[in-house]
Amino acid sequence: MAECGRKALSLLEAVRSRYESLQISDDVFGESGDDSSENPFYSTSGNSSSENYTSESNGDEQRSAEMSGNQSDHPPGSVSNIQAEEEGWTDALREITVPPFKDTCGPAQKLQANASAIDFFQLFIPDNAIQNMVTQTNMYAKKFQERFGSDEGWCNVSLSEMKAFLGYVTSTSIHRCESVLSIWSSGFYSNKSIALTMTQSRFEKILKYFHIVAFRSSQTSNGLYKIQPFLDSLQQSLECSFRPSQTQVLHEPLIDEDPLFINTCTERELRKRKKRKFSLWVRQCTATGFICQVYVHLKEGAGPDSLDTLKNKPQLHSLVAKQLCQNLSGKNSIIFTGPSITSLNLFEEFEKQDIYCCGLLSSRKSDCTGLPQSMLTNPDAPQRRGQYKTKMKGNMSLICWYNKGHFRFLTNAYSPSKQGVIIKRKSSEVPCPLAVEAFAAHLSYICKYDDKYSKYFIFHKPNKTWQQVFWLTISIVINNAYILYKMSDAYHRKRYSRVQFGERLVRELLGLEDCSPTQ
């Protein structure tokens, strides 16, 4: 009897070991209740306004009540059962196999074991990029003074001063001061250890004239023209410094304000801070958390790229996905997507480029064109936890899975007949297709990344949109630099935490630490 108990325990441990190796969190599907409601990206709360990875059961029930039994309401673009059969959707399931990944994962450049924090930072922001900031800032200051009068307190900024300027602003990601100018104050947020490198008045002068592109070109219509060259250069650096794993996620990273600071804001300050005029999307490696590509959309503007247009036309989310995945063709990558991106047309187009997908569907947020209506409406009969049904079209599977609510997935990356499991916190398992388990595993890893690394975003909040984008991308760069540091020989030599790494970087940018660049 005792032997049977030990055998059962070992089997459970084996399942848990496999489960933990995939880094699956039951928060993704709301198993842990209130624990996950604080994260807006994975919130299981119905009050969240973000792109939630949640069940649609509550929404379906509400719509059913509003329709008063009207069963003719279906997601736009979906097709009837007869039309679905004619278009190739069938209950007959078959095995599919994703070809092997045609790339390696990991850092593309190996730094020496004595590499410093600034060496990893300059993989993305090298001296020539900072020198360009110096040149453009001096040009803007000259033109500004020609137009509005000379500034006797100004002299041209140097490369070392620009690095120190970046260091001061970056320090707000470690010491969450309400203003970067608090460094020179005598209050709680003062930092005497770095304040002596530059005077407050000199810092304010550089802050006043700081530019990456001083003047608009006559041929430029892009609203982000003041930062677009920097974003283009950064994208090349991201590609050259790291090769992501086969599995990656497309999403909007968590860039909300610090909750403690939000609680201290006045209503006016809070309203002002919520008026972010851009939306930032990323492609992120699920094995490491490294952000491989950044894509920015402006909320304002008349062009087809504006975010206002994007919200009203789900197909434009596909354009975002195509931009983020333009360098993945032919590699057999697997992409995980949220409801606003998931669509049959996009996934079929990606498959032609050897890019495979797994995405959560929403009848309200997704483009449901070509999907069977019967799979998008909840059945009348009560469902058991773990119960699911599947339809296939070619290599594409449409899965409706029940676990305290209905979750629908579209995928061509996993065989519909292969089984997985979602482990609950009360030592029990909920069966599911392998695609559901994989989605939970990879998306929950990104959730953990957001929870950990979003705390280290630069706290300085300028009013100008291009500067907001700039400091946000600098925050992403520093997090990426730390990820590369942890995968390097330098980490085995000196094991810095994220806070320690950030502090070292600030001091090295300010020239307070001896560091010998290795490249």
Short mmCIF file of C-alpha atoms in Angstrom, two decimals:
data_model
loop_
_atom_site.label_atom_id
_atom_site.label_comp_id
_atom_site.label_asym_id
_atom_site.label_seq_id
_atom_site.Cartn_x
_atom_site.Cartn_y
_atom_site.Cartn_z
CA MET A 1 0.00 0.00 0.00
CA ALA A 2 2.80 2.36 0.95
CA GLU A 3 4.60 1.44 -2.29
CA CYS A 4 1.51 2.39 -4.33
CA GLY A 5 1.38 5.71 -2.51
CA ARG A 6 5.04 6.40 -3.27
CA LYS A 7 4.52 5.48 -6.92
CA ALA A 8 1.53 7.82 -7.22
CA LEU A 9 3.52 10.58 -5.54
CA SER A 10 6.45 10.09 -7.92
CA LEU A 11 4.11 10.29 -10.91
CA LEU A 12 2.64 13.54 -9.60
CA GLU A 13 6.15 14.91 -9.03
CA ALA A 14 7.09 13.95 -12.61
CA VAL A 15 4.08 15.82 -13.98
CA ARG A 16 4.87 18.84 -11.82
CA SER A 17 8.50 18.76 -12.91
CA ARG A 18 7.51 18.86 -16.58
CA TYR A 19 4.97 21.56 -15.79
CA GLU A 20 7.49 23.71 -13.93
CA SER A 21 10.07 23.24 -16.67
CA LEU A 22 7.62 24.98 -19.00
CA GLN A 23 7.18 27.70 -16.35
CA ILE A 24 3.40 27.43 -16.46
CA SER A 25 1.39 29.61 -14.12
CA ASP A 26 -2.26 28.86 -13.44
CA ASP A 27 -2.83 32.63 -13.21
CA VAL A 28 -3.17 32.79 -16.99
CA PHE A 29 -6.54 31.09 -16.82
CA GLY A 30 -7.70 32.55 -13.54
CA GLU A 31 -7.07 29.55 -11.32
CA SER A 32 -5.55 31.60 -8.52
CA GLY A 33 -8.39 34.06 -8.29
CA ASP A 34 -7.46 37.45 -6.90
CA ASP A 35 -3.71 36.79 -7.11
CA SER A 36 -3.68 37.52 -10.82
CA SER A 37 -6.08 40.46 -10.83
CA GLU A 38 -3.30 42.97 -10.15
CA ASN A 39 -1.65 42.32 -13.51
CA PRO A 40 -3.52 44.19 -16.26
CA PHE A 41 -1.97 42.11 -19.03
CA TYR A 42 -3.20 38.81 -17.57
CA SER A 43 -6.00 40.12 -15.43
CA THR A 44 -8.87 37.77 -14.73
CA SER A 45 -10.94 40.69 -13.56
CA GLY A 46 -13.81 41.79 -15.73
CA ASN A 47 -13.02 45.42 -14.92
CA SER A 48 -9.69 45.46 -16.75
CA SER A 49 -9.66 47.46 -19.96
CA SER A 50 -6.50 45.87 -21.37
CA GLU A 51 -6.10 43.02 -23.83
CA ASN A 52 -7.01 40.37 -21.27
CA TYR A 53 -6.28 36.69 -21.76
CA THR A 54 -9.53 35.76 -20.09
CA SER A 55 -12.66 33.76 -20.59
CA GLU A 56 -15.57 35.28 -22.46
CA SER A 57 -18.23 33.45 -20.45
CA ASN A 58 -19.31 36.48 -18.41
CA GLY A 59 -19.45 38.63 -21.51
CA ASP A 60 -21.34 35.95 -23.42
CA GLU A 61 -23.90 35.64 -20.62
CA GLN A 62 -24.38 39.40 -20.57
CA ARG A 63 -24.83 39.56 -24.32
CA SER A 64 -27.23 36.62 -24.20
CA ALA A 65 -29.35 38.50 -21.67
CA GLU A 66 -29.29 41.60 -23.82
CA MET A 67 -30.29 39.65 -26.91
CA SER A 68 -33.17 38.05 -24.97
CA GLY A 69 -32.62 34.70 -26.53
CA ASN A 70 -31.80 35.95 -30.02
CA GLN A 71 -29.43 33.28 -31.43
CA SER A 72 -28.77 34.94 -34.78
CA ASP A 73 -26.08 37.27 -33.47
CA HIS A 74 -22.65 35.98 -34.49
CA PRO A 75 -19.18 37.50 -34.65
CA PRO A 76 -18.66 39.44 -37.90
CA GLY A 77 -17.02 37.34 -40.58
CA SER A 78 -17.80 33.97 -39.00
CA VAL A 79 -19.43 31.34 -41.19
CA SER A 80 -22.34 28.94 -40.68
CA ASN A 81 -21.82 25.21 -40.15
CA ILE A 82 -22.69 24.37 -43.74
CA GLN A 83 -20.38 27.04 -45.12
CA ALA A 84 -17.65 25.97 -42.68
CA GLU A 85 -17.83 22.39 -43.99
CA GLU A 86 -17.68 23.67 -47.55
CA GLU A 87 -14.59 25.71 -46.67
CA GLY A 88 -12.82 22.69 -45.20
CA TRP A 89 -13.54 22.77 -41.45
CA THR A 90 -14.01 19.23 -40.14
CA ASP A 91 -14.27 17.29 -36.87
CA ALA A 92 -11.73 14.76 -38.16
CA LEU A 93 -8.41 15.47 -36.43
CA ARG A 94 -4.95 14.60 -37.70
CA GLU A 95 -1.39 14.94 -36.48
CA ILE A 96 0.71 17.91 -37.56
CA THR A 97 4.42 18.48 -37.14
CA VAL A 98 6.22 21.81 -37.03
CA PRO A 99 9.59 21.59 -38.83
CA PRO A 100 12.73 21.98 -36.70
CA PHE A 101 13.76 25.49 -35.72
CA LYS A 102 16.29 26.86 -38.22
CA ASP A 103 18.31 29.03 -35.87
CA THR A 104 20.21 28.99 -32.61
CA CYS A 105 19.22 30.82 -29.45
CA GLY A 106 21.43 33.06 -27.37
CA PRO A 107 23.77 36.06 -27.45
CA ALA A 108 25.22 36.78 -30.88
CA GLN A 109 28.30 38.49 -29.42
CA LYS A 110 30.44 37.12 -26.61
CA LEU A 111 31.90 39.68 -24.23
CA GLN A 112 34.87 39.00 -21.99
CA ALA A 113 34.46 37.87 -18.40
CA ASN A 114 35.59 41.29 -17.17
CA ALA A 115 32.94 43.13 -19.22
CA SER A 116 31.24 45.93 -17.31
CA ALA A 117 27.58 47.00 -17.25
CA ILE A 118 28.24 49.75 -19.79
CA ASP A 119 29.73 47.20 -22.21
CA PHE A 120 26.39 45.38 -22.33
CA PHE A 121 24.48 48.66 -22.58
CA GLN A 122 26.61 49.78 -25.51
CA LEU A 123 25.76 46.68 -27.49
CA PHE A 124 22.53 48.61 -28.13
CA ILE A 125 23.51 52.26 -27.57
CA PRO A 126 27.13 52.57 -28.80
CA ASP A 127 29.26 55.70 -28.59
CA ASN A 128 28.37 56.76 -32.13
CA ALA A 129 24.65 56.81 -31.20
CA ILE A 130 25.40 58.96 -28.13
CA GLN A 131 27.67 61.19 -30.23
CA ASN A 132 24.75 61.76 -32.59
CA MET A 133 22.70 62.95 -29.60
CA VAL A 134 25.54 65.35 -28.79
CA THR A 135 25.60 66.73 -32.34
CA GLN A 136 21.82 67.09 -32.64
CA THR A 137 21.48 68.66 -29.19
CA ASN A 138 24.12 71.28 -29.99
CA MET A 139 22.50 71.99 -33.36
CA TYR A 140 19.07 72.43 -31.76
CA ALA A 141 20.49 74.71 -29.04
CA LYS A 142 22.16 76.91 -31.66
CA LYS A 143 19.02 77.19 -33.78
CA PHE A 144 16.84 77.80 -30.71
CA GLN A 145 19.05 80.65 -29.53
CA GLU A 146 19.20 82.17 -33.01
CA ARG A 147 15.43 82.38 -32.95
CA PHE A 148 14.69 83.24 -29.32
CA GLY A 149 17.86 84.94 -28.15
CA SER A 150 21.18 83.80 -26.77
CA ASP A 151 21.47 81.72 -23.61
CA GLU A 152 24.56 82.92 -21.78
CA GLY A 153 24.58 79.90 -19.48
CA TRP A 154 24.86 77.46 -22.37
CA CYS A 155 27.94 75.84 -23.85
CA ASN A 156 28.03 72.90 -26.23
CA VAL A 157 27.55 69.52 -24.61
CA SER A 158 30.32 66.89 -24.86
CA LEU A 159 30.20 63.09 -25.19
CA SER A 160 31.06 62.55 -21.53
CA GLU A 161 28.38 65.03 -20.45
CA MET A 162 25.77 63.31 -22.62
CA LYS A 163 26.64 59.97 -21.02
CA ALA A 164 26.30 61.57 -17.59
CA PHE A 165 22.94 63.05 -18.65
CA LEU A 166 21.74 59.57 -19.67
CA GLY A 167 23.07 58.22 -16.37
CA TYR A 168 21.16 60.73 -14.27
CA VAL A 169 17.85 60.02 -15.97
CA THR A 170 18.53 56.27 -15.88
CA SER A 171 19.08 56.48 -12.12
CA THR A 172 15.33 57.12 -11.69
CA SER A 173 14.74 53.48 -12.69
CA ILE A 174 16.61 52.34 -9.56
CA HIS A 175 15.80 55.14 -7.10
CA ARG A 176 12.17 55.98 -7.78
CA CYS A 177 12.41 59.71 -7.17
CA GLU A 178 9.42 61.85 -8.12
CA SER A 179 11.70 64.05 -10.26
CA VAL A 180 15.19 63.54 -11.62
CA LEU A 181 16.02 66.98 -10.16
CA SER A 182 15.52 65.49 -6.69
CA ILE A 183 19.06 64.09 -7.03
CA TRP A 184 20.44 67.55 -6.19
CA SER A 185 17.93 68.31 -3.45
CA SER A 186 18.42 67.91 0.28
CA GLY A 187 15.31 65.78 0.66
CA PHE A 188 14.59 62.06 0.89
CA TYR A 189 15.34 61.39 -2.81
CA SER A 190 18.68 63.19 -2.91
CA ASN A 191 21.71 61.21 -4.09
CA LYS A 192 24.92 62.89 -3.00
CA SER A 193 27.08 60.05 -4.36
CA ILE A 194 26.31 61.05 -7.97
CA ALA A 195 25.16 64.67 -7.63
CA LEU A 196 28.69 66.13 -7.74
CA THR A 197 29.44 64.88 -11.27
CA MET A 198 27.30 67.60 -12.85
CA THR A 199 25.56 70.66 -11.45
CA GLN A 200 21.79 70.81 -11.46
CA SER A 201 21.80 73.94 -13.64
CA ARG A 202 23.98 72.22 -16.27
CA PHE A 203 21.72 69.17 -16.26
CA GLU A 204 18.66 71.38 -16.75
CA LYS A 205 20.31 73.11 -19.71
CA ILE A 206 21.02 69.78 -21.43
CA LEU A 207 17.48 68.62 -20.61
CA LYS A 208 16.10 71.79 -22.22
CA TYR A 209 17.91 71.32 -25.52
CA PHE A 210 18.18 67.50 -25.66
CA HIS A 211 17.39 66.17 -29.15
CA ILE A 212 18.03 63.13 -31.30
CA VAL A 213 16.84 64.76 -34.54
CA ALA A 214 17.03 68.54 -34.36
CA PHE A 215 15.17 69.44 -37.56
CA ARG A 216 12.37 67.91 -39.60
CA SER A 217 13.24 66.91 -43.14
CA SER A 218 11.00 68.34 -45.85
CA GLN A 219 10.38 64.78 -47.04
CA THR A 220 9.38 63.46 -43.58
CA SER A 221 5.72 62.96 -42.65
CA ASN A 222 6.28 60.51 -39.78
CA GLY A 223 5.03 61.93 -36.48
CA LEU A 224 7.95 60.25 -34.73
CA TYR A 225 10.56 61.85 -36.97
CA LYS A 226 12.47 63.10 -33.91
CA ILE A 227 13.15 59.55 -32.79
CA GLN A 228 12.65 57.30 -35.82
CA PRO A 229 16.37 57.15 -36.78
CA PHE A 230 17.13 56.06 -33.21
CA LEU A 231 14.43 53.36 -33.35
CA ASP A 232 15.78 52.10 -36.69
CA SER A 233 19.31 51.95 -35.31
CA LEU A 234 18.10 50.24 -32.14
CA GLN A 235 16.29 47.60 -34.16
CA GLN A 236 19.52 46.69 -35.96
CA SER A 237 21.30 46.45 -32.61
CA LEU A 238 18.59 44.18 -31.19
CA GLU A 239 18.92 41.84 -34.17
CA CYS A 240 22.72 41.79 -34.07
CA SER A 241 23.07 41.20 -30.34
CA PHE A 242 20.72 38.26 -29.70
CA ARG A 243 19.07 35.30 -31.46
CA PRO A 244 15.69 34.47 -29.87
CA SER A 245 14.29 31.01 -29.20
CA GLN A 246 11.73 29.31 -31.41
CA THR A 247 8.83 30.50 -29.24
CA GLN A 248 8.06 34.22 -29.04
CA VAL A 249 5.16 36.43 -27.98
CA LEU A 250 3.64 39.54 -29.59
CA HIS A 251 2.14 41.88 -26.99
CA GLU A 252 2.02 45.32 -25.44
CA PRO A 253 4.41 45.34 -22.46
CA LEU A 254 3.34 46.51 -19.04
CA ILE A 255 4.43 50.18 -18.91
CA ASP A 256 2.06 51.49 -16.26
CA GLU A 257 3.14 53.88 -13.55
CA ASP A 258 4.41 52.65 -10.20
CA PRO A 259 1.27 51.86 -8.09
CA LEU A 260 2.66 53.58 -4.98
CA PHE A 261 3.32 56.77 -6.92
CA ILE A 262 -0.10 56.62 -8.60
CA ASN A 263 -1.73 56.59 -5.16
CA THR A 264 0.03 59.85 -4.28
CA CYS A 265 -0.91 61.65 -7.52
CA THR A 266 -3.61 64.27 -7.63
CA GLU A 267 -6.53 63.61 -10.00
CA ARG A 268 -5.18 66.22 -12.40
CA GLU A 269 -1.72 64.62 -12.47
CA LEU A 270 -3.26 61.19 -12.94
CA ARG A 271 -5.41 62.31 -15.87
CA LYS A 272 -2.43 63.96 -17.48
CA ARG A 273 -0.24 60.89 -17.10
CA LYS A 274 -2.88 58.58 -18.55
CA LYS A 275 -2.97 60.54 -21.80
CA ARG A 276 -0.20 58.57 -23.45
CA LYS A 277 -0.22 59.44 -27.15
CA PHE A 278 1.37 56.24 -28.38
CA SER A 279 1.10 52.50 -28.11
CA LEU A 280 4.17 50.27 -27.98
CA TRP A 281 4.20 46.65 -29.17
CA VAL A 282 7.06 44.17 -28.85
CA ARG A 283 8.16 40.73 -29.99
CA GLN A 284 9.64 38.94 -26.99
CA CYS A 285 11.59 35.70 -26.57
CA THR A 286 9.75 33.38 -24.16
CA ALA A 287 12.90 31.49 -23.15
CA THR A 288 14.77 34.54 -21.85
CA GLY A 289 12.44 37.56 -21.80
CA PHE A 290 14.69 39.39 -24.27
CA ILE A 291 12.69 41.94 -26.30
CA CYS A 292 13.66 41.31 -29.92
CA GLN A 293 11.77 44.11 -31.65
CA VAL A 294 9.89 47.28 -30.75
CA TYR A 295 7.11 48.87 -32.77
CA VAL A 296 5.47 52.22 -31.94
CA HIS A 297 2.07 53.52 -33.08
CA LEU A 298 0.89 57.07 -32.54
CA LYS A 299 -2.65 57.53 -31.22
CA GLU A 300 -3.05 60.83 -33.01
CA GLY A 301 -2.71 61.51 -36.70
CA ALA A 302 -4.60 61.20 -39.93
CA GLY A 303 -2.50 58.44 -41.47
CA PRO A 304 -3.53 54.78 -41.74
CA ASP A 305 -0.88 53.93 -39.14
CA SER A 306 -2.52 55.92 -36.36
CA LEU A 307 -3.70 53.98 -33.32
CA ASP A 308 -7.20 55.47 -33.47
CA THR A 309 -7.66 53.73 -36.81
CA LEU A 310 -6.02 50.61 -35.44
CA LYS A 311 -8.55 50.22 -32.64
CA ASN A 312 -11.49 50.31 -35.04
CA LYS A 313 -10.06 47.90 -37.60
CA PRO A 314 -8.75 44.59 -36.25
CA GLN A 315 -6.95 43.89 -39.53
CA LEU A 316 -4.54 46.72 -38.72
CA HIS A 317 -3.37 44.73 -35.72
CA SER A 318 -2.26 42.24 -38.34
CA LEU A 319 -0.09 44.97 -39.84
CA VAL A 320 1.57 45.40 -36.44
CA ALA A 321 2.18 41.64 -36.27
CA LYS A 322 3.67 41.62 -39.77
CA GLN A 323 6.02 44.45 -38.88
CA LEU A 324 7.16 42.66 -35.73
CA CYS A 325 7.68 39.35 -37.54
CA GLN A 326 9.21 40.60 -40.78
CA ASN A 327 12.61 39.04 -39.95
CA LEU A 328 11.31 35.58 -38.96
CA SER A 329 10.47 34.23 -42.41
CA GLY A 330 11.82 30.74 -43.06
CA LYS A 331 12.94 30.03 -39.48
CA ASN A 332 9.97 27.89 -38.32
CA SER A 333 9.35 30.15 -35.32
CA ILE A 334 6.24 29.76 -33.14
CA ILE A 335 4.43 33.00 -32.29
CA PHE A 336 1.90 33.40 -29.45
CA THR A 337 -0.67 36.18 -29.84
CA GLY A 338 -3.47 37.83 -27.92
CA PRO A 339 -7.08 38.23 -29.11
CA SER A 340 -6.57 41.50 -31.00
CA ILE A 341 -3.94 39.92 -33.29
CA THR A 342 -5.26 36.36 -33.63
CA SER A 343 -6.98 35.76 -36.97
CA LEU A 344 -7.26 32.95 -39.50
CA ASN A 345 -6.08 35.08 -42.43
CA LEU A 346 -2.97 36.27 -40.59
CA PHE A 347 -2.04 32.79 -39.37
CA GLU A 348 -2.45 31.32 -42.86
CA GLU A 349 -0.29 34.10 -44.31
CA PHE A 350 2.38 33.49 -41.67
CA GLU A 351 2.34 29.74 -42.38
CA LYS A 352 3.37 30.44 -45.98
CA GLN A 353 6.47 32.16 -44.51
CA ASP A 354 7.23 29.20 -42.19
CA ILE A 355 6.00 31.11 -39.15
CA TYR A 356 3.63 29.09 -36.95
CA CYS A 357 1.14 30.55 -34.50
CA CYS A 358 -0.92 29.90 -31.39
CA GLY A 359 -3.37 32.57 -30.31
CA LEU A 360 -6.30 33.15 -27.98
CA LEU A 361 -9.55 34.13 -29.70
CA SER A 362 -12.23 36.59 -28.63
CA SER A 363 -15.51 37.06 -30.47
CA ARG A 364 -15.34 40.74 -29.44
CA LYS A 365 -11.65 41.56 -30.11
CA SER A 366 -10.55 39.08 -32.77
CA ASP A 367 -11.06 39.03 -36.51
CA CYS A 368 -13.31 35.96 -36.76
CA THR A 369 -13.48 35.92 -40.56
CA GLY A 370 -13.75 32.35 -41.87
CA LEU A 371 -14.23 30.70 -38.46
CA PRO A 372 -17.22 28.38 -37.77
CA GLN A 373 -20.01 30.03 -35.79
CA SER A 374 -20.68 26.85 -33.85
CA MET A 375 -17.21 27.06 -32.27
CA LEU A 376 -17.62 30.71 -31.26
CA THR A 377 -20.88 30.37 -29.30
CA ASN A 378 -21.21 28.67 -25.92
CA PRO A 379 -23.12 25.37 -25.86
CA ASP A 380 -26.39 25.18 -23.92
CA ALA A 381 -25.38 22.01 -22.08
CA PRO A 382 -23.25 22.47 -18.92
CA GLN A 383 -19.56 21.75 -19.41
CA ARG A 384 -17.05 19.84 -17.27
CA ARG A 385 -13.69 21.41 -16.45
CA GLY A 386 -11.18 20.30 -19.05
CA GLN A 387 -13.84 19.43 -21.63
CA TYR A 388 -13.10 20.70 -25.14
CA LYS A 389 -13.97 20.29 -28.80
CA THR A 390 -11.86 20.91 -31.88
CA LYS A 391 -12.31 21.51 -35.58
CA MET A 392 -9.54 21.46 -38.19
CA LYS A 393 -8.94 23.07 -41.55
CA GLY A 394 -5.70 21.94 -43.14
CA ASN A 395 -3.08 22.37 -40.42
CA MET A 396 -5.19 24.90 -38.52
CA SER A 397 -7.01 23.84 -35.33
CA LEU A 398 -9.81 25.78 -33.64
CA ILE A 399 -10.15 24.71 -30.01
CA CYS A 400 -12.92 25.56 -27.52
CA TRP A 401 -11.81 24.55 -24.00
CA TYR A 402 -13.76 24.94 -20.75
CA ASN A 403 -12.24 25.81 -17.37
CA LYS A 404 -14.52 28.02 -15.28
CA GLY A 405 -15.32 29.67 -18.60
CA HIS A 406 -14.84 29.09 -22.31
CA PHE A 407 -11.42 29.73 -23.88
CA ARG A 408 -10.92 29.53 -27.63
CA PHE A 409 -7.60 29.04 -29.39
CA LEU A 410 -6.48 29.06 -33.00
CA THR A 411 -3.22 27.27 -33.79
CA ASN A 412 -1.21 25.51 -36.47
CA ALA A 413 1.76 24.91 -34.18
CA TYR A 414 0.44 21.98 -32.10
CA SER A 415 -1.38 18.75 -32.93
CA PRO A 416 -4.97 18.91 -31.65
CA SER A 417 -4.88 15.29 -30.48
CA LYS A 418 -1.88 15.77 -28.18
CA GLN A 419 -2.80 16.17 -24.53
CA GLY A 420 -1.53 18.63 -21.96
CA VAL A 421 -2.49 19.59 -18.41
CA ILE A 422 -3.14 22.70 -16.36
CA ILE A 423 -2.17 22.18 -12.73
CA LYS A 424 -4.35 23.83 -10.10
CA ARG A 425 -2.97 24.97 -6.77
CA LYS A 426 -4.96 22.38 -4.85
CA SER A 427 -2.86 19.45 -6.15
CA SER A 428 -5.15 18.55 -9.02
CA GLU A 429 -4.93 18.77 -12.79
CA VAL A 430 -7.28 19.98 -15.50
CA PRO A 431 -6.81 18.21 -18.86
CA CYS A 432 -6.41 20.34 -21.94
CA PRO A 433 -4.95 20.17 -25.46
CA LEU A 434 -1.19 20.64 -25.70
CA ALA A 435 -1.74 24.01 -27.42
CA VAL A 436 -3.52 25.34 -24.31
CA GLU A 437 -0.73 24.13 -22.03
CA ALA A 438 1.91 25.72 -24.27
CA PHE A 439 0.00 29.01 -24.42
CA ALA A 440 -0.27 29.08 -20.63
CA ALA A 441 3.42 28.26 -20.23
CA HIS A 442 4.84 30.88 -22.53
CA LEU A 443 2.42 33.69 -21.78
CA SER A 444 2.81 33.26 -18.03
CA TYR A 445 6.58 33.55 -18.40
CA ILE A 446 6.08 36.94 -20.03
CA CYS A 447 3.70 37.81 -17.18
CA LYS A 448 6.47 37.06 -14.67
CA TYR A 449 8.91 39.12 -16.74
CA ASP A 450 6.52 42.10 -16.69
CA ASP A 451 6.02 41.78 -12.95
CA LYS A 452 9.77 41.77 -12.35
CA TYR A 453 11.29 44.09 -14.94
CA SER A 454 8.60 46.74 -15.33
CA LYS A 455 9.66 47.95 -11.87
CA TYR A 456 12.92 49.13 -13.44
CA PHE A 457 11.48 51.39 -16.12
CA ILE A 458 12.84 54.94 -16.07
CA PHE A 459 10.64 57.06 -13.84
CA HIS A 460 11.35 60.38 -15.59
CA LYS A 461 8.13 61.35 -17.42
CA PRO A 462 8.62 64.15 -20.00
CA ASN A 463 5.65 65.81 -21.70
CA LYS A 464 6.85 65.31 -25.28
CA THR A 465 5.80 62.05 -26.90
CA TRP A 466 9.10 61.34 -28.65
CA GLN A 467 10.94 61.71 -25.34
CA GLN A 468 8.49 59.35 -23.62
CA VAL A 469 9.18 56.78 -26.34
CA PHE A 470 12.93 57.35 -26.04
CA TRP A 471 13.14 56.78 -22.29
CA LEU A 472 10.82 53.80 -22.52
CA THR A 473 13.04 52.17 -25.13
CA ILE A 474 16.12 52.99 -23.02
CA SER A 475 14.43 51.11 -20.15
CA ILE A 476 13.90 48.13 -22.46
CA VAL A 477 17.54 48.33 -23.58
CA ILE A 478 18.82 48.21 -19.99
CA ASN A 479 16.62 45.20 -19.18
CA ASN A 480 17.91 43.49 -22.34
CA ALA A 481 21.49 44.35 -21.34
CA TYR A 482 20.94 42.68 -17.96
CA ILE A 483 19.53 39.56 -19.64
CA LEU A 484 22.65 39.32 -21.83
CA TYR A 485 24.81 39.93 -18.76
CA LYS A 486 23.16 36.99 -16.94
CA MET A 487 23.95 34.73 -19.91
CA SER A 488 27.59 35.83 -20.06
CA ASP A 489 30.83 34.80 -18.33
CA ALA A 490 30.79 38.18 -16.59
CA TYR A 491 27.80 37.06 -14.49
CA HIS A 492 29.71 34.05 -13.18
CA ARG A 493 32.54 36.36 -12.18
CA LYS A 494 30.38 38.96 -10.38
CA ARG A 495 26.73 38.11 -9.79
CA TYR A 496 24.93 41.44 -9.78
CA SER A 497 21.19 41.66 -9.14
CA ARG A 498 19.09 43.82 -11.45
CA VAL A 499 19.32 46.70 -8.97
CA GLN A 500 23.09 46.33 -8.61
CA PHE A 501 23.51 46.14 -12.39
CA GLY A 502 21.49 49.35 -12.80
CA GLU A 503 23.52 51.12 -10.13
CA ARG A 504 26.78 50.04 -11.78
CA LEU A 505 25.56 51.27 -15.16
CA VAL A 506 24.62 54.68 -13.75
CA ARG A 507 28.02 55.12 -12.10
CA GLU A 508 29.84 54.00 -15.24
CA LEU A 509 27.84 56.42 -17.41
CA LEU A 510 28.78 59.17 -14.96
CA GLY A 511 32.44 58.14 -15.08
CA LEU A 512 32.54 57.25 -11.37
CA GLU A 513 33.68 53.66 -11.90
CA ASP A 514 36.79 52.33 -13.58
CA CYS A 515 35.60 50.35 -16.56
CA SER A 516 37.52 49.28 -19.62
CA PRO A 517 35.23 48.72 -22.61
CA THR A 518 35.91 45.33 -24.15
CA GLN A 519 35.05 46.37 -27.68
#
